[in-house]
Short mmCIF file of C-alpha atoms and ligand atoms in Angstrom, two decimals:
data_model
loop_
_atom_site.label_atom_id
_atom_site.label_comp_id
_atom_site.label_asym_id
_atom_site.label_seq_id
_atom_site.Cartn_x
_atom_site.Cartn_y
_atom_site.Cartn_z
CA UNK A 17 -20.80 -5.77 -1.43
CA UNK A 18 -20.72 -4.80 2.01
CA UNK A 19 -22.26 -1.19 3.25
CA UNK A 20 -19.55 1.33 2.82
CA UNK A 21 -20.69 2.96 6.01
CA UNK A 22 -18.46 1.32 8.14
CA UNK A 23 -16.93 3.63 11.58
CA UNK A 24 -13.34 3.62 11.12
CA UNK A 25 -11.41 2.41 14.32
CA UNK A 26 -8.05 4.36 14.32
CA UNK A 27 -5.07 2.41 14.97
CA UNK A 28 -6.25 -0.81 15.66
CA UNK A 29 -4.09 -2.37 13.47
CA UNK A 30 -0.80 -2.70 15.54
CA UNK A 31 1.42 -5.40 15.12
CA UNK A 32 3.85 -7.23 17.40
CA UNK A 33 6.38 -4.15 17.30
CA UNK A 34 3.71 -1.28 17.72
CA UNK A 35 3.66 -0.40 14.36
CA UNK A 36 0.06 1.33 13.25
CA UNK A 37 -0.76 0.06 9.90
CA UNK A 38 -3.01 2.56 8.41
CA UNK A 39 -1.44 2.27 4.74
CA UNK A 40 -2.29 -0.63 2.18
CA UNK A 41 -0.80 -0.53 -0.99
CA UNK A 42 -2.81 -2.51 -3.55
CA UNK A 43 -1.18 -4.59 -6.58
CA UNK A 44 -4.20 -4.77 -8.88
CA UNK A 45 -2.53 -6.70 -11.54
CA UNK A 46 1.23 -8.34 -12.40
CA UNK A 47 1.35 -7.34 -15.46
CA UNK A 48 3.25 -5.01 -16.79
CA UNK A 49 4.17 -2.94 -20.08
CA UNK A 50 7.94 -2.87 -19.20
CA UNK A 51 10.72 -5.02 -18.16
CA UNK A 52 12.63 -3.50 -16.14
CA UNK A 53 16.19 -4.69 -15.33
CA UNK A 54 15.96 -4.87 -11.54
CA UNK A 55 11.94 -6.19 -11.35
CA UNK A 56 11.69 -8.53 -14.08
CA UNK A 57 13.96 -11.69 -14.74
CA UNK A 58 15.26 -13.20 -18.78
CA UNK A 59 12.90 -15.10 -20.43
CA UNK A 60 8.97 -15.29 -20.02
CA UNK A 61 7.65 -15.22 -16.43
CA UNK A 62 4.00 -16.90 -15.37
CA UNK A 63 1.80 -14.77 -15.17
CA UNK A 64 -1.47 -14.81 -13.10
CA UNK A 65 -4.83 -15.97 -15.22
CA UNK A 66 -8.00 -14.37 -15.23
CA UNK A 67 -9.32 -16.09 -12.56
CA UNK A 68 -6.46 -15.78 -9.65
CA UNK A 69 -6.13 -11.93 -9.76
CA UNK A 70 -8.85 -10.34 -7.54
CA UNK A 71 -11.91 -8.53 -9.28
CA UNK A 72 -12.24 -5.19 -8.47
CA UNK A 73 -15.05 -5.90 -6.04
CA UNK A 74 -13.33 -7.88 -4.42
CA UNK A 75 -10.08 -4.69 -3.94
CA UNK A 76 -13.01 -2.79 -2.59
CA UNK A 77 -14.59 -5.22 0.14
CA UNK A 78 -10.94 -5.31 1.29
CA UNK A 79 -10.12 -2.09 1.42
CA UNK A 80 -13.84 -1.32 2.92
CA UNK A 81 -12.27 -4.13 5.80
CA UNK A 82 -9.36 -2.19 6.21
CA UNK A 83 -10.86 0.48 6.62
CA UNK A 84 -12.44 -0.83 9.64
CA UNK A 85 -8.84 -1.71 10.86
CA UNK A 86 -7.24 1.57 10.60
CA UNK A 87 -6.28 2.24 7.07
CA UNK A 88 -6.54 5.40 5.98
CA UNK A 89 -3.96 5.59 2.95
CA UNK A 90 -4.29 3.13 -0.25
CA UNK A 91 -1.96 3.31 -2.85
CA UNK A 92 -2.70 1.33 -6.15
CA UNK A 93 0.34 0.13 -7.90
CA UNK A 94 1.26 -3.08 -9.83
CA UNK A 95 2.77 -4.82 -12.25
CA UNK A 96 1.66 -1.59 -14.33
CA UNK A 97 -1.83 -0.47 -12.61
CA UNK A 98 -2.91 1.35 -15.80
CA UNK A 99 -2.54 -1.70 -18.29
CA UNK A 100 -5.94 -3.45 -16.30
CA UNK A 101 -8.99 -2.06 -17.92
CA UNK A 102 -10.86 -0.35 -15.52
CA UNK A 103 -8.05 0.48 -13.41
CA UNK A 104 -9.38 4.84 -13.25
CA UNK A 105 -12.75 3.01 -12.65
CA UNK A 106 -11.57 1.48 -9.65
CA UNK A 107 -9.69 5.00 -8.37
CA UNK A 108 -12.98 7.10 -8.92
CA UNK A 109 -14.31 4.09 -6.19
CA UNK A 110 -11.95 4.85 -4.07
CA UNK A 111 -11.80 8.66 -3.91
CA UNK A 112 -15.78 8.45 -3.21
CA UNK A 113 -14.59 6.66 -0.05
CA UNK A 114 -14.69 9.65 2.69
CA UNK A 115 -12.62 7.49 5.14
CA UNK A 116 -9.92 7.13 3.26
CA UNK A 117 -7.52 10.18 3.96
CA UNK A 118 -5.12 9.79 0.62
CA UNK A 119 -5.50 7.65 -2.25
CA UNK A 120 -2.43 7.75 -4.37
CA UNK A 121 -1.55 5.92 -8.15
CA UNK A 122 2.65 4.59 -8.85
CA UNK A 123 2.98 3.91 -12.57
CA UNK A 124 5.56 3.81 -15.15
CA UNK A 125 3.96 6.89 -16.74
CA UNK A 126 3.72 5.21 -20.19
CA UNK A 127 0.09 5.52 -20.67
CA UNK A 128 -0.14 8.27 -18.32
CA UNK A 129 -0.31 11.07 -20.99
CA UNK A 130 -3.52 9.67 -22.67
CA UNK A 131 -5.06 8.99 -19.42
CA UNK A 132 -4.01 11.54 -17.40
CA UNK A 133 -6.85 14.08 -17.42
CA UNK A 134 -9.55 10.52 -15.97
CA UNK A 135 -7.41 10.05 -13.35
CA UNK A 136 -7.52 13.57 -12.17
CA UNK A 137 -11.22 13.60 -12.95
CA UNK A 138 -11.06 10.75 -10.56
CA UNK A 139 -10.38 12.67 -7.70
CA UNK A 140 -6.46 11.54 -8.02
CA UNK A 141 -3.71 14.42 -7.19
CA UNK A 142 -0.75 12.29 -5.71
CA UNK A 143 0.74 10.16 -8.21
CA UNK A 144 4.32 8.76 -8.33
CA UNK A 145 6.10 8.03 -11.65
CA UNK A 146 8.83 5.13 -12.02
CA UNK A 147 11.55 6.92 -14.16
CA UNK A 148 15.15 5.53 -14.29
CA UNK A 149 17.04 7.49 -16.79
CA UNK A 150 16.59 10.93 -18.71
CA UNK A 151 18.49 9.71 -21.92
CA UNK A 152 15.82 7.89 -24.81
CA UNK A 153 18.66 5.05 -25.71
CA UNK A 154 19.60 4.23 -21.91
CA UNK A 155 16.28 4.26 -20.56
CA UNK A 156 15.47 1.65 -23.43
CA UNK A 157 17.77 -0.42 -22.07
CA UNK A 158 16.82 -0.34 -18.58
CA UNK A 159 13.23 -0.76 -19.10
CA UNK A 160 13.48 -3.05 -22.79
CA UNK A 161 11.15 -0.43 -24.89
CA UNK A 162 11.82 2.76 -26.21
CA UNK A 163 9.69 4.62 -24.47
CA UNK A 164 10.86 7.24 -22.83
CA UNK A 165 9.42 10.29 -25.09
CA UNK A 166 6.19 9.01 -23.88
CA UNK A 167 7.15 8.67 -20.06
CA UNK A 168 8.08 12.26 -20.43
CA UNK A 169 5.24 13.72 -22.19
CA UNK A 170 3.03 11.71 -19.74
CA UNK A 171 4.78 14.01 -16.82
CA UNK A 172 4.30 17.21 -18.39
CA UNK A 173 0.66 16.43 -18.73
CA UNK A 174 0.19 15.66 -15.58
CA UNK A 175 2.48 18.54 -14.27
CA UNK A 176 0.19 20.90 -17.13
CA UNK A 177 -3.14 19.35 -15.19
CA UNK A 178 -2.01 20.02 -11.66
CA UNK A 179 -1.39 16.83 -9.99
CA UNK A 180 0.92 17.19 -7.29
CA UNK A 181 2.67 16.51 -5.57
CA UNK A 182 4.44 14.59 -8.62
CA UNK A 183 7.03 12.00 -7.38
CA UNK A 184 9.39 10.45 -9.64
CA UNK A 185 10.91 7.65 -8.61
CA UNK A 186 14.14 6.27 -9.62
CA UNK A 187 15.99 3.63 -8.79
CA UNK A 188 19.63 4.25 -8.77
CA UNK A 189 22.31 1.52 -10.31
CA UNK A 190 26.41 1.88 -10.28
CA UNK A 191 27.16 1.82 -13.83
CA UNK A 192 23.73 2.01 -14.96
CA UNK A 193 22.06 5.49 -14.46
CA UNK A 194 24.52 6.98 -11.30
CA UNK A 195 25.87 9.29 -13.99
CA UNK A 196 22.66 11.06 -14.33
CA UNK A 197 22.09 11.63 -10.23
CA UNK A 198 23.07 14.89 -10.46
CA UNK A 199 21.03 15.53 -13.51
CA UNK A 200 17.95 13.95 -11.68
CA UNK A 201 18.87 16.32 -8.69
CA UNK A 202 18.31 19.36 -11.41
CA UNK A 203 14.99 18.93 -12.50
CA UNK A 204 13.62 19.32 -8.68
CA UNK A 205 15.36 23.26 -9.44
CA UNK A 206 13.30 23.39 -12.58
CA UNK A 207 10.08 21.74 -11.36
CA UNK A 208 8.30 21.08 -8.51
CA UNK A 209 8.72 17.39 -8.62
CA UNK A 210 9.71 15.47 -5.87
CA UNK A 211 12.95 13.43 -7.18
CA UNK A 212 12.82 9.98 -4.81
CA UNK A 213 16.06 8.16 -5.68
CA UNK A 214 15.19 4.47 -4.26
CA UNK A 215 18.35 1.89 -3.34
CA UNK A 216 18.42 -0.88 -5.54
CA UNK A 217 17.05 -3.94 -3.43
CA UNK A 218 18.51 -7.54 -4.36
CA UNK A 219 14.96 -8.80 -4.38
CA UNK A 220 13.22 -11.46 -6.82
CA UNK A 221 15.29 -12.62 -9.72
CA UNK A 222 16.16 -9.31 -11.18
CA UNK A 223 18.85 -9.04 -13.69
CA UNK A 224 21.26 -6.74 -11.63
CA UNK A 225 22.89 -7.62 -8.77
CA UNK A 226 24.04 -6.10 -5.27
CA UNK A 227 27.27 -4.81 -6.98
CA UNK A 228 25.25 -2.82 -8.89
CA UNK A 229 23.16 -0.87 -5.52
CA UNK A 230 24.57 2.96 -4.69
CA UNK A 231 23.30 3.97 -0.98
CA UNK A 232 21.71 7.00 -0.54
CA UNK A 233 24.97 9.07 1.55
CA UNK A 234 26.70 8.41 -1.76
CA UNK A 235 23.82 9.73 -4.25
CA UNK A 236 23.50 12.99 -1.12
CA UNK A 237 27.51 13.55 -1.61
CA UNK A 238 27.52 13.71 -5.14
CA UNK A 239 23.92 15.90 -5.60
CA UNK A 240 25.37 18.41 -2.84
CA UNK A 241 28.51 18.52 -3.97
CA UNK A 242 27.39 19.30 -7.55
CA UNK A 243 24.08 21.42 -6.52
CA UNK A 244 24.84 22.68 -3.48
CA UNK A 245 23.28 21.91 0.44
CA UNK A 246 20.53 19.22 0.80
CA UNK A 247 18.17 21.21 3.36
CA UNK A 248 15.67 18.89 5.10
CA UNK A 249 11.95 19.06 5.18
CA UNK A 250 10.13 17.85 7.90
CA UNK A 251 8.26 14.58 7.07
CA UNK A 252 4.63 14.76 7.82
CA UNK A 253 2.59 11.87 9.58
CA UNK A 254 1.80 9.97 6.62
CA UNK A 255 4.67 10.50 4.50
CA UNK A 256 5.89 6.94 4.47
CA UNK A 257 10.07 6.61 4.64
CA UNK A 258 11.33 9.04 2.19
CA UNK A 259 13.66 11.42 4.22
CA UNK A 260 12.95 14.73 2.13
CA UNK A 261 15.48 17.89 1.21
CA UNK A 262 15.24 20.43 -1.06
CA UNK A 263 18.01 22.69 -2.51
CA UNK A 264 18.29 26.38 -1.70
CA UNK A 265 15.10 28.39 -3.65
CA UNK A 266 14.03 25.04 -5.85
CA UNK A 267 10.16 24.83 -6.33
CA UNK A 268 11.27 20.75 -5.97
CA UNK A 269 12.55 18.37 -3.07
CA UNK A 270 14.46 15.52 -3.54
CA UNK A 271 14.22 12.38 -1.63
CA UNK A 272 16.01 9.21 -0.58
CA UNK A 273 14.15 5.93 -0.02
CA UNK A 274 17.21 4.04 1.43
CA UNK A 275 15.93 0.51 2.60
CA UNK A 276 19.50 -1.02 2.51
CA UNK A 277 21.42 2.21 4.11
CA UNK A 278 18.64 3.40 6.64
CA UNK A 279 16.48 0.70 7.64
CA UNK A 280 12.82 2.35 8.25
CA UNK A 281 11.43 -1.31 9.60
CA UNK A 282 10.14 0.71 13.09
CA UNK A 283 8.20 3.15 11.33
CA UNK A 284 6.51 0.98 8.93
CA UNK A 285 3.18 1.42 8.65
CA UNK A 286 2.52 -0.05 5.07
CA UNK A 287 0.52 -3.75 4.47
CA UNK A 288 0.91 -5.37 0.48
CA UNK A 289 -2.29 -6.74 -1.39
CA UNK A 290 -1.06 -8.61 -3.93
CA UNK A 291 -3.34 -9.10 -7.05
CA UNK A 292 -3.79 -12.62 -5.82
CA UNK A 293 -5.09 -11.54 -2.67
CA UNK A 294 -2.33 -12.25 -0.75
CA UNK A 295 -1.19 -9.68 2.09
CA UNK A 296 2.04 -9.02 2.96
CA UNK A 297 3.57 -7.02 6.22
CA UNK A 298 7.22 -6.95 4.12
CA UNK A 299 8.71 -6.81 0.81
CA UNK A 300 11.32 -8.49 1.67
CA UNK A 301 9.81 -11.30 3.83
CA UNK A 302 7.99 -14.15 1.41
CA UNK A 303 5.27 -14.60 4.47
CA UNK A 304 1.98 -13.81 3.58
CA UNK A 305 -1.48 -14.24 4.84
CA UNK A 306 -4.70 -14.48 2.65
CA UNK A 307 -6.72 -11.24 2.90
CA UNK A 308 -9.61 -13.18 3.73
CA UNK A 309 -7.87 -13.24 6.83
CA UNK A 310 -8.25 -9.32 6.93
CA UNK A 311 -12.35 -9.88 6.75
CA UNK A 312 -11.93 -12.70 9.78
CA UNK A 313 -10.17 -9.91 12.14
CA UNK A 314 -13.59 -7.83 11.95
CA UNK A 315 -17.32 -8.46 13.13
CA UNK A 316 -19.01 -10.20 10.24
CA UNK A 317 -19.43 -7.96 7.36
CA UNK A 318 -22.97 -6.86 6.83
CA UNK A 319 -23.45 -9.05 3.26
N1 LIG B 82 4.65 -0.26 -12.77
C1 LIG B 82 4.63 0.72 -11.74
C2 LIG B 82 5.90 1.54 -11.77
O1 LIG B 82 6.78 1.25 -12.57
O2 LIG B 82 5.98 2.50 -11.01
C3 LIG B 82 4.39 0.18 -10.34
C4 LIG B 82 5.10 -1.07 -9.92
S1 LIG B 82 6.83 -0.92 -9.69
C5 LIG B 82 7.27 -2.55 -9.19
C6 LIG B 82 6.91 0.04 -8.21
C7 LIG B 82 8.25 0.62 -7.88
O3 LIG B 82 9.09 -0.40 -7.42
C8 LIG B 82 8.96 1.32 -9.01
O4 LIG B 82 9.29 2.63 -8.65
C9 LIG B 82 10.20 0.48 -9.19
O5 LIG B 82 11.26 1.27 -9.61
C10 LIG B 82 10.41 -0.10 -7.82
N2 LIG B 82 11.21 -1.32 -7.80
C11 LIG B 82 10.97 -2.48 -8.42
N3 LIG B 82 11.96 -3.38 -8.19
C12 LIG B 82 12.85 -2.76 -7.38
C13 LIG B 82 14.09 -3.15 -6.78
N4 LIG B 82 14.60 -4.37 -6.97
N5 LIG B 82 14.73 -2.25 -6.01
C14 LIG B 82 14.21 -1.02 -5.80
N6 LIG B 82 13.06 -0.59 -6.35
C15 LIG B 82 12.38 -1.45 -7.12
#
């Protein structure tokens, strides 16, 4: 492993459009403990063996790399990041990492409540959870198991340990879950959760389709119409391309992640690492570079 006391050097990853890429967002395994309508297609997908998904050293020599670029923000996500033993391992590594501004966890949430207090005791307190319906029998649907009971309990542990901010994230679908936006909108009066509704993106071989996407001035209309005004907060730096609001004296915000409605291309600052080792500038581009091409942008490493 390379020395981990490398000098950061702010901003010098810029690409061809002056974007600063400070924020990498780690996939540290495809797998996943849910099948989700709009991520996963019918019938049995390869998976990745053993051997092709990077090793946790190897996460860490790239990140360390990155870190050398500019990037000051990792996010570890997935497939489901919590199913990979050792995943809380790997997030106490990176929160003993004093260059790295914000180190942040997306999961479903269904092993969350078990695990919850580790991760905190990791040194995690930002953590987003995927949740795409508040009814038991619909969210089985969307995400093939019955687990919803289990998503929730996992939130209230967290929300009982103090992570925050919480984020949950939900993807909204016409005829799916757009009956429960308003209901979604609610729980940011009763808890300080940051409600992200995300537009459905035609991506992969998902089992919903673009008839099925709502944009975000749709979802706004129908929250403020039901809940009253959507007043904005001000994004900081880092904050990625959520446009934020929050409703009149609610401890919560709710936000809109709209790449179909409100491109946020110029301001994005994020790069992919898939669990293969593959970067990637875009989601919705299928160019990627190895990430030992990260390592060859740098002076040697030191080992
Ligand atoms: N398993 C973790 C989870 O469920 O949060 C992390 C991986 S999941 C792929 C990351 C996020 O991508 C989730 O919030 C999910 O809802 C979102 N997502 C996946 N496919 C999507 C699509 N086609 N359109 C919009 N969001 C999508």
């Amino acid at each position: 492993m390379p020395n981990a006391t490398h000098q950061a050097i702010d901003d010098s990853l810029v690409d061809r459009e002056q974007r600063h890429l400070n924020y990498l967002r780690i996939s540290i395994t495809d797998r996943c403990n849910l099948r989700c309508l709009y991520c996963v297609p019918d019938g049995r997908i390869p998976r990745l063996s053993h051997d092709q998904i990077l090793s946790y050293e190897e996460i860490l020599r790239i990140v360390h790399v990155g870190i050398r670029l500019g990037i000051q923000k990792v996010r570890i996500t997935g497939g489901e990041p919590l199913v990979r033993n050792g995943a809380i391992d790997l997030l106490r590594r990176l929160t003993a990492i004093p260059e790295l501004k914000d180190i942040s966890l997306t999961t479903n949430g269904v092993l969350l409540e078990a695990n919850a207090q580790r991760i905190f005791d990791a040194g995690i307190r930002r953590i987003n959870i995927s949740l795409d319906s508040l009814k038991r029998e619909r969210y089985a649907h969307i995400t093939g198991y019955d687990m919803f009971d289990r998503v929730w309990a996992g939130i209230q542990r967290a929300h009982a340990i103090g992570f925050s901010p919480i984020k949950i994230n939900a993807v909204a679908m016409r005829g799916i879950n757009d009956d429960e936006i308003v209901d979604f909108g609610r729980l940011s009066l009763a808890y300080p959760f940051h409600i992200r509704f995300i537009e459905y993106m035609p991506i992969g071989n998902s089992r919903t389709s673009s008839q099925d996407q709502i944009l975000t001035p749709e979802i706004q209309e129908r929250i403020s119409t039901a809940l009253g005004e959507l007043i904005p907060v001000e994004n900081g730096r880092n904050d990625g391309p959520a446009r934020r609001f929050r409703i009149a004296g609610a401890p919560g915000e709710i936000g809109f992640i709209s790449a179909l409605s409100h491109h946020f291309c110029s301001q994005c600052n994020r790069l992919r690492l898939t669990a293969d080792g593959k970067l990637r500038a875009c989601l919705l581009s299928d160019h990627y570079e190895p990430s030992g091409k990260f390592s060859e942008a740098v002076a040697p490493m030191s080992s």
